[in-house]
Coordinates of C-alpha atoms in Angstrom, one line a residue:
Chain A
M1 CA 60.5 -7.9 87.9
R2 CA 57.5 -5.7 87.4
L3 CA 58.1 -2.6 89.4
G4 CA 56.3 0.6 90.3
F5 CA 57.9 3.8 91.5
A6 CA 56.1 6.8 93.0
G7 CA 57.9 10.2 93.5
L8 CA 60.2 11.5 90.8
G9 CA 62.0 14.3 92.7
I10 CA 65.8 14.7 92.8
M11 CA 66.3 11.3 94.4
G12 CA 63.4 9.3 92.9
Q13 CA 64.0 10.1 89.2
R14 CA 67.6 8.9 89.5
M15 CA 66.5 5.7 91.4
A16 CA 63.8 5.0 88.8
A17 CA 66.3 5.4 86.0
N18 CA 68.6 2.8 87.6
L19 CA 65.7 0.4 88.0
L20 CA 65.1 0.8 84.2
R21 CA 68.8 0.4 83.4
S22 CA 68.8 -2.9 85.4
G23 CA 66.3 -4.3 82.8
H24 CA 63.2 -4.3 84.9
S25 CA 59.7 -3.3 83.7
V26 CA 59.0 0.0 85.5
T27 CA 55.8 2.0 85.8
V28 CA 56.1 5.5 87.4
Y29 CA 53.7 7.8 89.1
N30 CA 54.2 11.5 90.0
R31 CA 51.6 13.8 91.4
T32 CA 52.4 16.2 88.5
A33 CA 53.0 14.0 85.5
D34 CA 53.8 16.7 82.9
R35 CA 57.4 17.3 83.9
P36 CA 60.6 16.9 81.9
E37 CA 62.0 14.3 84.4
V38 CA 58.8 12.1 83.8
R39 CA 59.1 12.4 80.0
A40 CA 62.8 11.5 80.2
L41 CA 61.8 8.2 82.0
L42 CA 59.1 7.5 79.5
D43 CA 61.6 8.0 76.7
A44 CA 63.9 5.4 78.5
G45 CA 61.1 2.9 78.5
A46 CA 59.0 3.5 81.6
R47 CA 55.2 3.5 81.6
V48 CA 53.2 6.0 83.5
A49 CA 50.3 5.3 85.9
Q50 CA 47.4 7.7 86.4
T51 CA 46.8 6.9 90.1
P52 CA 48.8 5.3 92.9
A53 CA 46.3 2.5 92.8
E54 CA 47.0 1.8 89.1
L55 CA 50.7 1.9 89.9
A56 CA 50.3 -0.8 92.6
A57 CA 47.9 -3.0 90.5
G58 CA 50.5 -4.5 88.2
A59 CA 53.7 -4.4 90.4
E60 CA 55.4 -6.9 92.5
I61 CA 57.3 -4.2 94.3
V62 CA 56.3 -0.5 94.6
G63 CA 59.0 2.0 95.6
I64 CA 58.2 5.4 97.1
C65 CA 60.4 8.4 97.4
V66 CA 58.6 11.6 98.4
T67 CA 59.2 14.6 100.6
D68 CA 57.6 13.8 103.9
G69 CA 55.1 11.7 105.9
A70 CA 52.1 13.6 104.6
A71 CA 53.1 12.9 101.0
V72 CA 53.6 9.1 101.8
A73 CA 50.1 9.0 103.5
A74 CA 48.5 10.7 100.4
L75 CA 50.0 7.9 98.2
L76 CA 48.9 5.1 100.5
H77 CA 45.4 6.1 101.6
G78 CA 42.2 7.2 99.9
P79 CA 40.0 5.7 97.1
H80 CA 42.9 5.7 94.5
G81 CA 45.6 4.9 97.1
I82 CA 48.2 2.1 97.0
L83 CA 46.7 0.3 100.1
G84 CA 43.3 -0.2 98.4
A85 CA 45.0 -1.9 95.4
L86 CA 47.5 -4.0 97.4
R87 CA 47.3 -7.8 97.0
A88 CA 48.8 -10.7 99.0
G89 CA 52.6 -10.9 98.6
Q90 CA 53.1 -7.4 97.2
L91 CA 55.9 -5.3 98.8
V92 CA 56.0 -1.5 99.3
A93 CA 59.5 0.0 99.9
D94 CA 59.3 3.5 101.3
H95 CA 62.6 5.5 100.7
S96 CA 61.2 8.7 102.1
T97 CA 62.3 9.9 105.5
I98 CA 59.3 9.8 107.8
A99 CA 58.6 9.2 111.5
P100 CA 59.3 5.6 112.7
A101 CA 55.8 5.6 114.4
Q102 CA 54.2 6.4 111.0
A103 CA 56.2 3.7 109.3
R104 CA 55.0 1.2 111.8
A105 CA 51.4 2.3 111.4
L106 CA 51.6 2.0 107.6
A107 CA 53.2 -1.4 107.9
E108 CA 50.2 -2.6 110.0
A109 CA 47.8 -1.2 107.4
A110 CA 49.7 -3.0 104.6
A111 CA 49.8 -6.3 106.5
A112 CA 46.0 -6.1 106.9
A113 CA 45.8 -6.0 103.1
G114 CA 48.1 -9.0 102.8
G115 CA 51.1 -7.0 101.6
E116 CA 54.2 -5.8 103.3
F117 CA 55.3 -2.2 103.8
L118 CA 59.0 -1.9 104.6
D119 CA 60.8 1.4 105.5
A120 CA 63.9 1.7 103.4
P121 CA 65.2 5.3 103.6
V122 CA 68.4 6.1 101.8
T123 CA 71.5 8.3 102.2
G124 CA 74.1 9.4 99.7
G125 CA 72.5 12.4 98.0
D126 CA 71.7 13.0 94.4
R127 CA 75.2 11.7 93.4
G128 CA 74.7 8.4 95.2
A129 CA 71.2 8.1 93.6
A130 CA 72.6 8.7 90.1
A131 CA 75.5 6.3 90.6
G132 CA 73.3 3.6 92.3
T133 CA 75.5 3.6 95.3
L134 CA 73.0 4.7 98.0
T135 CA 73.2 3.4 101.5
I136 CA 69.8 1.9 102.4
M137 CA 68.7 1.0 105.9
V138 CA 65.7 -1.3 106.0
G139 CA 63.1 -1.9 108.7
G140 CA 60.7 -4.9 108.3
S141 CA 60.5 -8.7 108.4
K142 CA 63.5 -10.9 107.5
D143 CA 61.4 -12.5 104.7
G144 CA 60.3 -9.1 103.3
F145 CA 63.9 -7.9 103.4
A146 CA 65.1 -11.0 101.5
R147 CA 62.5 -10.5 98.8
L148 CA 63.2 -6.8 98.5
A149 CA 67.0 -7.2 98.3
P150 CA 67.4 -7.8 94.5
Y151 CA 65.3 -4.6 93.9
L152 CA 67.4 -2.6 96.5
R153 CA 70.7 -3.7 94.8
C154 CA 69.6 -1.9 91.6
V155 CA 69.7 1.5 93.5
G156 CA 72.1 1.0 96.4
K157 CA 75.4 -0.4 97.5
T158 CA 75.5 -0.6 101.3
I159 CA 72.2 -2.3 102.2
V160 CA 71.5 -3.1 105.8
H161 CA 68.5 -4.8 107.5
V162 CA 68.6 -2.9 110.8
G163 CA 65.6 -4.4 112.5
P164 CA 61.8 -4.6 112.5
S165 CA 59.4 -2.1 111.0
G166 CA 60.3 1.6 111.8
Q167 CA 63.9 0.9 112.6
G168 CA 65.1 1.8 109.1
Q169 CA 63.6 5.2 109.7
L170 CA 65.0 5.5 113.2
V171 CA 68.6 4.8 111.9
K172 CA 68.0 7.4 109.1
L173 CA 67.0 9.9 111.7
V174 CA 70.1 9.1 113.8
N175 CA 72.3 9.5 110.7
N176 CA 70.8 12.9 109.9
F177 CA 70.7 14.0 113.5
I178 CA 74.4 13.3 114.0
G179 CA 75.2 15.0 110.7
G180 CA 73.1 18.1 111.7
I181 CA 74.9 18.5 115.0
A182 CA 78.3 18.0 113.3
L183 CA 77.4 20.7 110.8
A184 CA 76.5 23.2 113.5
G185 CA 79.7 22.4 115.4
A186 CA 81.8 22.8 112.2
A187 CA 80.1 26.2 111.6
E188 CA 80.9 27.4 115.1
G189 CA 84.5 26.1 114.9
L190 CA 85.3 27.5 111.5
W191 CA 83.8 30.8 112.5
L192 CA 86.0 31.0 115.6
G193 CA 89.1 30.5 113.5
L194 CA 88.0 33.0 110.8
R195 CA 87.1 35.5 113.5
G196 CA 90.7 35.1 114.9
G197 CA 92.1 35.8 111.4
V198 CA 93.0 32.4 110.1
P199 CA 92.2 31.9 106.4
L200 CA 89.7 29.0 105.7
E201 CA 92.2 27.2 103.5
R202 CA 94.9 27.1 106.2
M203 CA 92.4 25.8 108.7
M204 CA 91.1 23.1 106.4
E205 CA 94.7 21.8 105.6
V206 CA 94.9 21.0 109.3
L207 CA 91.4 20.0 110.1
S208 CA 91.1 17.6 107.2
A209 CA 94.1 15.7 108.7
G210 CA 92.9 16.0 112.3
S211 CA 90.3 14.7 114.8
A212 CA 87.8 17.3 113.6
Q213 CA 87.4 15.6 110.3
S214 CA 83.8 14.7 109.3
V215 CA 81.5 14.5 106.2
S216 CA 79.7 17.6 107.6
L217 CA 82.9 19.7 108.0
Q218 CA 83.9 18.9 104.5
L219 CA 80.5 19.7 103.1
L220 CA 80.4 23.0 104.9
A221 CA 84.0 24.1 103.9
D222 CA 83.2 23.3 100.2
R223 CA 80.1 25.5 100.4
M224 CA 81.9 28.3 102.1
R225 CA 84.6 28.2 99.4
S226 CA 82.1 28.2 96.5
G227 CA 79.5 30.5 98.1
D228 CA 76.9 28.3 96.5
A229 CA 73.5 28.2 98.4
A230 CA 71.6 26.1 95.9
P231 CA 70.2 23.2 97.9
G232 CA 72.0 19.9 97.9
F233 CA 70.1 19.2 101.1
S234 CA 67.7 22.1 102.0
L235 CA 67.6 23.8 105.4
R236 CA 63.9 23.0 105.5
N237 CA 64.5 19.2 105.1
R238 CA 67.4 19.3 107.6
L239 CA 65.1 20.9 110.2
K240 CA 62.3 18.5 109.3
D241 CA 64.6 15.6 110.1
M242 CA 66.0 17.2 113.3
D243 CA 62.4 17.8 114.5
L244 CA 61.4 14.1 113.6
A245 CA 64.4 12.9 115.6
M246 CA 63.5 15.1 118.6
R247 CA 59.9 14.0 118.5
T248 CA 61.0 10.4 118.3
A249 CA 63.3 11.0 121.3
Q250 CA 60.3 12.5 123.2
E251 CA 58.3 9.3 122.5
L252 CA 61.2 7.3 123.9
A253 CA 61.6 9.6 126.9
A254 CA 65.2 10.3 125.8
A255 CA 66.6 13.7 126.6
L256 CA 68.9 15.1 123.9
P257 CA 69.9 18.7 124.9
V258 CA 72.5 19.3 122.1
G259 CA 70.1 18.2 119.4
G260 CA 67.3 20.4 120.8
A261 CA 69.6 23.5 120.7
V262 CA 70.8 22.8 117.2
A263 CA 67.3 22.3 115.9
E264 CA 66.4 25.8 117.2
L265 CA 69.4 27.3 115.3
F266 CA 68.2 25.8 112.0
R267 CA 64.7 27.1 112.9
E268 CA 66.1 30.6 113.3
R269 CA 67.4 30.4 109.7
L270 CA 64.1 29.1 108.5
A271 CA 62.3 32.1 110.2
L272 CA 64.7 34.4 108.2
G273 CA 63.3 32.9 105.0
E274 CA 66.2 30.6 104.1
G275 CA 64.3 27.3 104.2
D276 CA 64.8 26.5 100.5
L277 CA 68.5 27.2 100.5
D278 CA 71.2 24.7 101.3
Q279 CA 71.5 23.6 105.0
S280 CA 75.0 25.1 105.0
V281 CA 73.5 28.6 105.2
L282 CA 73.4 27.9 108.9
V283 CA 76.9 29.4 108.9
R284 CA 75.4 32.8 108.1
R285 CA 74.3 32.9 111.7
Y286 CA 77.9 33.2 112.7
L287 CA 79.2 35.3 109.8
A288 CA 76.6 37.9 110.6
Q289 CA 78.4 38.5 113.9
G290 CA 81.3 39.9 111.9
E291 CA 79.1 42.9 110.9
N292 CA 79.6 44.2 114.4
Q293 CA 83.2 43.2 114.8
G294 CA 84.3 46.8 115.7
A295 CA 81.5 47.3 118.2
G296 CA 83.2 45.7 121.2
Chain B
M1 CA 121.1 19.8 115.4
R2 CA 121.5 20.3 119.1
L3 CA 118.0 20.0 120.5
G4 CA 116.3 20.3 123.9
F5 CA 113.0 18.8 124.8
A6 CA 110.9 19.5 128.0
G7 CA 108.0 17.5 129.0
L8 CA 108.1 13.7 128.7
G9 CA 104.4 12.7 129.1
I10 CA 102.5 10.4 126.7
M11 CA 103.2 12.7 123.7
G12 CA 106.5 14.3 124.6
Q13 CA 108.4 11.0 125.3
R14 CA 107.5 9.7 121.9
M15 CA 108.4 12.9 120.1
A16 CA 111.8 13.1 121.9
A17 CA 112.4 9.5 120.9
N18 CA 111.8 10.4 117.3
L19 CA 114.2 13.3 117.5
L20 CA 116.9 10.9 118.8
R21 CA 116.1 8.4 116.0
S22 CA 116.6 11.2 113.5
G23 CA 120.2 11.4 114.6
H24 CA 120.1 14.7 116.5
S25 CA 121.8 15.5 119.8
V26 CA 119.0 15.6 122.3
T27 CA 118.9 16.9 125.9
V28 CA 115.7 16.3 127.8
Y29 CA 114.1 17.9 130.9
N30 CA 111.2 16.6 133.0
R31 CA 110.0 18.1 136.2
T32 CA 110.3 14.7 137.8
A33 CA 113.5 13.1 136.3
D34 CA 113.4 9.8 138.1
R35 CA 110.9 8.1 135.8
P36 CA 111.2 5.0 133.5
E37 CA 110.4 7.1 130.4
V38 CA 113.3 9.4 131.2
R39 CA 115.7 6.5 131.7
A40 CA 114.5 4.9 128.4
L41 CA 115.5 8.1 126.6
L42 CA 118.9 8.3 128.4
D43 CA 119.5 4.7 127.3
A44 CA 118.7 5.7 123.8
G45 CA 121.4 8.4 123.9
A46 CA 119.7 11.5 125.4
R47 CA 121.3 13.7 128.0
V48 CA 119.4 15.1 130.9
A49 CA 119.3 18.8 132.0
Q50 CA 118.8 19.7 135.7
T51 CA 116.8 22.9 135.0
P52 CA 114.9 24.5 132.0
A53 CA 117.7 27.1 131.8
E54 CA 120.4 24.4 131.4
L55 CA 118.2 22.7 128.7
A56 CA 118.0 26.0 126.8
A57 CA 121.7 26.8 127.2
G58 CA 123.2 24.5 124.6
A59 CA 120.2 24.0 122.2
E60 CA 119.5 25.6 118.9
I61 CA 115.8 24.6 119.2
V62 CA 113.9 23.8 122.4
G63 CA 110.7 21.8 122.1
I64 CA 108.1 21.8 124.9
C65 CA 105.1 19.5 125.4
V66 CA 103.4 19.8 128.7
T67 CA 99.8 19.7 130.1
D68 CA 98.6 23.3 130.1
G69 CA 99.5 27.0 130.1
A70 CA 100.6 27.1 133.7
A71 CA 103.1 24.3 133.1
V72 CA 104.4 26.2 130.0
A73 CA 104.8 29.4 132.1
A74 CA 106.6 27.5 134.8
L75 CA 109.2 26.3 132.2
L76 CA 109.7 29.7 130.7
H77 CA 109.8 32.1 133.6
G78 CA 111.8 32.3 136.9
P79 CA 115.5 32.2 137.8
H80 CA 116.0 28.8 136.2
G81 CA 113.6 29.3 133.3
I82 CA 114.2 29.1 129.6
L83 CA 113.6 32.8 128.9
G84 CA 116.5 33.8 131.2
A85 CA 118.9 31.5 129.2
L86 CA 117.6 32.3 125.8
R87 CA 120.2 33.8 123.3
A88 CA 119.8 35.5 119.9
G89 CA 118.7 33.1 117.2
Q90 CA 117.4 30.4 119.4
L91 CA 113.9 28.9 118.8
V92 CA 111.4 27.6 121.2
A93 CA 108.6 25.4 119.8
D94 CA 105.6 24.9 122.1
H95 CA 103.6 21.7 121.3
S96 CA 101.3 22.1 124.3
T97 CA 97.7 23.3 123.9
I98 CA 97.4 26.7 125.6
A99 CA 95.4 29.9 125.0
P100 CA 96.4 31.9 121.9
A101 CA 96.7 35.1 124.0
Q102 CA 99.3 33.4 126.3
A103 CA 101.2 32.1 123.2
R104 CA 101.4 35.7 121.9
A105 CA 102.6 37.0 125.3
L106 CA 105.3 34.4 125.5
A107 CA 106.4 35.1 121.9
E108 CA 106.8 38.8 122.9
A109 CA 108.9 37.9 126.0
A110 CA 111.1 35.5 123.9
A111 CA 111.6 38.2 121.2
A112 CA 112.7 40.7 123.9
A113 CA 115.5 38.1 124.7
G114 CA 116.5 37.9 121.0
G115 CA 114.9 34.4 120.5
E116 CA 111.7 33.3 118.9
F117 CA 108.8 31.4 120.6
L118 CA 106.5 29.6 118.1
D119 CA 103.3 27.9 119.0
A120 CA 103.3 24.5 117.3
P121 CA 100.5 22.4 118.9
V122 CA 100.0 18.9 117.5
T123 CA 97.1 16.5 116.8
G124 CA 97.2 12.7 116.1
G125 CA 97.4 11.2 119.6
D126 CA 99.9 8.8 121.1
R127 CA 99.9 6.7 118.0
G128 CA 100.7 9.7 115.7
A129 CA 103.4 10.7 118.2
A130 CA 105.0 7.3 118.2
A131 CA 104.9 7.0 114.4
G132 CA 106.1 10.5 113.8
T133 CA 103.0 11.3 111.8
L134 CA 101.6 14.1 113.9
T135 CA 99.7 17.0 112.3
I136 CA 101.4 20.3 113.5
M137 CA 99.9 23.8 113.1
V138 CA 102.4 26.5 113.6
G139 CA 102.0 30.2 114.6
G140 CA 105.0 32.5 114.2
S141 CA 107.1 34.4 111.7
K142 CA 107.8 32.9 108.2
D143 CA 111.5 32.9 109.0
G144 CA 111.0 31.2 112.3
F145 CA 108.8 28.6 110.6
A146 CA 111.4 27.9 107.9
R147 CA 114.1 27.4 110.5
L148 CA 111.9 25.2 112.6
A149 CA 110.7 23.0 109.7
P150 CA 113.6 20.4 109.7
Y151 CA 113.0 19.8 113.4
L152 CA 109.2 19.5 112.9
R153 CA 109.6 16.9 110.1
C154 CA 111.3 14.6 112.6
V155 CA 108.0 14.3 114.6
G156 CA 105.2 15.2 112.2
K157 CA 103.8 14.6 108.8
T158 CA 101.3 17.3 108.0
I159 CA 103.0 20.6 108.9
V160 CA 101.1 23.8 108.3
H161 CA 102.2 27.4 108.9
V162 CA 98.7 28.8 109.7
G163 CA 99.7 32.4 110.5
P164 CA 101.4 34.7 113.0
S165 CA 102.0 33.9 116.7
G166 CA 99.0 32.4 118.5
Q167 CA 97.2 31.2 115.4
G168 CA 98.7 27.7 115.7
Q169 CA 96.9 27.5 119.1
L170 CA 93.7 29.0 117.7
V171 CA 93.5 26.3 114.9
K172 CA 94.3 23.6 117.5
L173 CA 91.4 24.9 119.6
V174 CA 89.1 25.0 116.6
N175 CA 90.1 21.4 115.8
N176 CA 89.3 20.1 119.3
F177 CA 86.2 22.3 119.6
I178 CA 84.7 20.8 116.4
G179 CA 85.7 17.3 117.5
G180 CA 84.2 17.8 121.0
I181 CA 80.8 18.9 119.5
A182 CA 80.9 16.0 117.1
L183 CA 81.5 13.6 120.0
A184 CA 78.5 15.0 121.9
G185 CA 76.3 14.8 118.8
A186 CA 77.4 11.2 118.2
A187 CA 76.6 10.3 121.8
E188 CA 73.1 11.7 121.5
G189 CA 72.4 10.1 118.1
L190 CA 73.7 6.7 119.0
W191 CA 71.7 6.8 122.2
L192 CA 68.5 7.7 120.3
G193 CA 69.0 4.6 118.2
L194 CA 69.9 2.3 121.1
R195 CA 66.9 3.6 123.0
G196 CA 64.7 2.7 120.0
G197 CA 66.1 -0.9 120.1
V198 CA 68.7 -0.8 117.2
P199 CA 71.9 -2.7 118.0
L200 CA 75.1 -0.6 117.9
E201 CA 76.7 -2.8 115.2
R202 CA 73.7 -2.4 112.8
M203 CA 73.7 1.3 113.3
M204 CA 77.5 1.6 112.6
E205 CA 77.2 -0.4 109.4
V206 CA 75.0 2.4 108.1
L207 CA 76.5 5.4 109.8
S208 CA 80.0 4.6 108.7
A209 CA 78.8 4.7 105.1
G210 CA 76.6 7.8 105.6
S211 CA 76.7 11.5 106.1
A212 CA 77.1 11.1 109.9
Q213 CA 80.6 9.7 109.5
S214 CA 83.3 11.5 111.5
V215 CA 86.5 10.7 113.4
S216 CA 84.6 11.4 116.7
L217 CA 81.7 9.0 115.8
Q218 CA 84.2 6.2 115.1
L219 CA 86.2 6.9 118.3
L220 CA 83.0 6.8 120.4
A221 CA 81.6 3.6 118.7
D222 CA 85.0 1.9 119.3
R223 CA 84.9 2.8 123.0
M224 CA 81.3 1.7 123.4
R225 CA 82.1 -1.7 121.9
S226 CA 85.2 -2.2 124.1
G227 CA 83.8 -0.6 127.2
D228 CA 87.4 0.8 127.8
A229 CA 87.4 4.0 129.8
A230 CA 91.3 4.3 130.1
P231 CA 92.1 7.8 128.7
G232 CA 93.2 8.1 125.1
F233 CA 92.2 11.8 125.5
S234 CA 90.9 12.5 129.0
L235 CA 87.6 14.2 129.8
R236 CA 89.5 16.8 131.8
N237 CA 91.7 17.7 128.8
R238 CA 88.7 17.8 126.5
L239 CA 86.9 20.2 128.8
K240 CA 90.1 22.3 129.2
D241 CA 90.2 22.8 125.4
M242 CA 86.5 23.5 125.1
D243 CA 86.9 26.1 127.9
L244 CA 89.9 27.6 126.2
A245 CA 88.0 27.8 122.9
M246 CA 85.0 29.5 124.6
R247 CA 87.2 32.0 126.4
T248 CA 89.0 32.8 123.2
A249 CA 85.6 33.3 121.5
Q250 CA 84.6 35.7 124.3
E251 CA 87.8 37.7 123.7
L252 CA 86.8 37.8 120.0
A253 CA 83.1 38.7 120.9
A254 CA 82.0 35.5 119.0
A255 CA 78.9 33.8 120.2
L256 CA 79.0 30.0 120.0
P257 CA 75.9 28.6 121.7
V258 CA 76.4 24.9 120.7
G259 CA 79.9 24.9 122.0
G260 CA 78.8 26.5 125.3
A261 CA 76.2 23.9 125.8
V262 CA 78.5 21.0 125.0
A263 CA 81.2 22.3 127.4
E264 CA 78.6 22.2 130.2
L265 CA 77.8 18.5 129.4
F266 CA 81.5 17.6 129.7
R267 CA 81.6 19.7 133.0
E268 CA 78.8 17.6 134.3
R269 CA 80.8 14.4 133.9
L270 CA 83.8 16.1 135.5
A271 CA 81.7 17.0 138.5
L272 CA 80.7 13.3 138.8
G273 CA 84.4 12.5 139.2
E274 CA 85.2 11.2 135.7
G275 CA 87.8 13.7 134.7
D276 CA 90.6 11.2 134.4
L277 CA 88.6 8.8 132.3
D278 CA 88.5 8.9 128.5
Q279 CA 86.3 11.7 127.0
S280 CA 84.0 9.1 125.6
V281 CA 82.5 8.6 129.1
L282 CA 80.3 11.6 128.0
V283 CA 78.0 8.9 126.6
R284 CA 77.3 7.7 130.2
R285 CA 75.1 10.8 130.5
Y286 CA 72.7 9.3 128.0
L287 CA 73.1 5.6 129.0
A288 CA 72.1 6.6 132.5
Q289 CA 68.6 7.6 131.2
G290 CA 68.1 3.9 130.4
E291 CA 67.9 3.2 134.2
N292 CA 64.5 4.9 134.3
Q293 CA 63.3 3.4 131.0
G294 CA 60.2 1.9 132.6
A295 CA 59.3 5.0 134.6
G296 CA 57.4 6.8 131.8

């Protein structure tokens, strides 16, 4: 296949590399082209497009993986945007995490141009992206999903067509929303045990084998052991997804009190200047209480 | 070994059966003795004691597994209580979930009588109890733990000495606290997806393979599929443990805002008369919002 791929961040560069490895002809586009990760892909056989429109011109499928909805809109719209170059039968697969409502609007705009825009957000982190084992949740038509599937199998392992346009994004928000709350719960629980004098390792021996076990608990405990705050998933992006989930819930008139409270705790850390650190710095909120341990 | 075991509820009757199966001499005590589960144990070779004191009289180790702190106190104190009959070198292992502060107080009372009271709460549910694969977290002295270990291995698989008296209970509260918050987060997240029109099965295909995965999410999804509200873990007991965790946090001057909010959501369902149903009925709080779906 002739493929285009826009957005060569931590996830995108690994996904593009796997597309190349699968033997496809791949053209890439990145807002800032003069970066080592772009050059590495060119060395591996990719070509580079100067504009999103040029990327779309020769491709059967265009993949997108950028930071947020504004970045997706910037690629799609405008005189050099993907939508202006889109022809009948072309597919756009958006792997970014954006609002379901925006995904539906972009799908309508693409359909007006004769193409199809499918939301196909991913989960599995940089390791899953490198290994080609991402979980991908797709929103769009059955036909579009069937045509997209061979492309998706180059970058992911668990690939699920969850429903019509926007529902891939909705499930992604649900995934990150549940994970965000579980992370906050793990932070409070581990802090309670630490405050009571139980060492982290003793607790984790039990909790890993008990009903508290979760991906978030394991992630948090690993970070607390290592003390590493370099972002695997940044606090800023975690909050972005919590806020998208809460806004989507508002549109659906769904009241989610725990999610609302947890979003505010992440926002507190953002206000303290920790947005670009790993989401696990949320636990600092609790550890800081230890500073006044003798005050009671 | 000559063993005593008090409390033959869902967990205790299965634990006592495993002690018998391991070839030990077991005497049992239950507040109401004329019950099928007591008779089944007698048929399997157990003897029955008429009072907690009689249970303690001939036993090297006395196990306890009852509902709450008041029930544990009732067994230990009073003219026919275990403490009055306790002799030097005897061990009491309490598998109930009670406040760490109460466990420490009972340990002091037992030490005054020359014995040792260790907190040894369990997790793993009725299935873990039946299979003898419970996870057991023990608070008490190193020597007491070493002497208790052969007994514990008859009923559990992952057995961890987490620290001095009370810390077994603390880790149990941490486990259930983290699980309770994860359950509430899963309920909110799944509801957001359902409200947006994604079928539960489609969501779970993705979430089971993603960063949202947890024991609580899986438990909740299974209950939502089956519609079964018979208690595996009752809402009343879930709230009891959340409240014990919050009270312990207060004693430690630890602020846990998410835990406090989640406890109130469970309390709301208790107030609606659902205390004896499974904890997963928390999700009804969200499903009820669907009744007014057209109102916005």
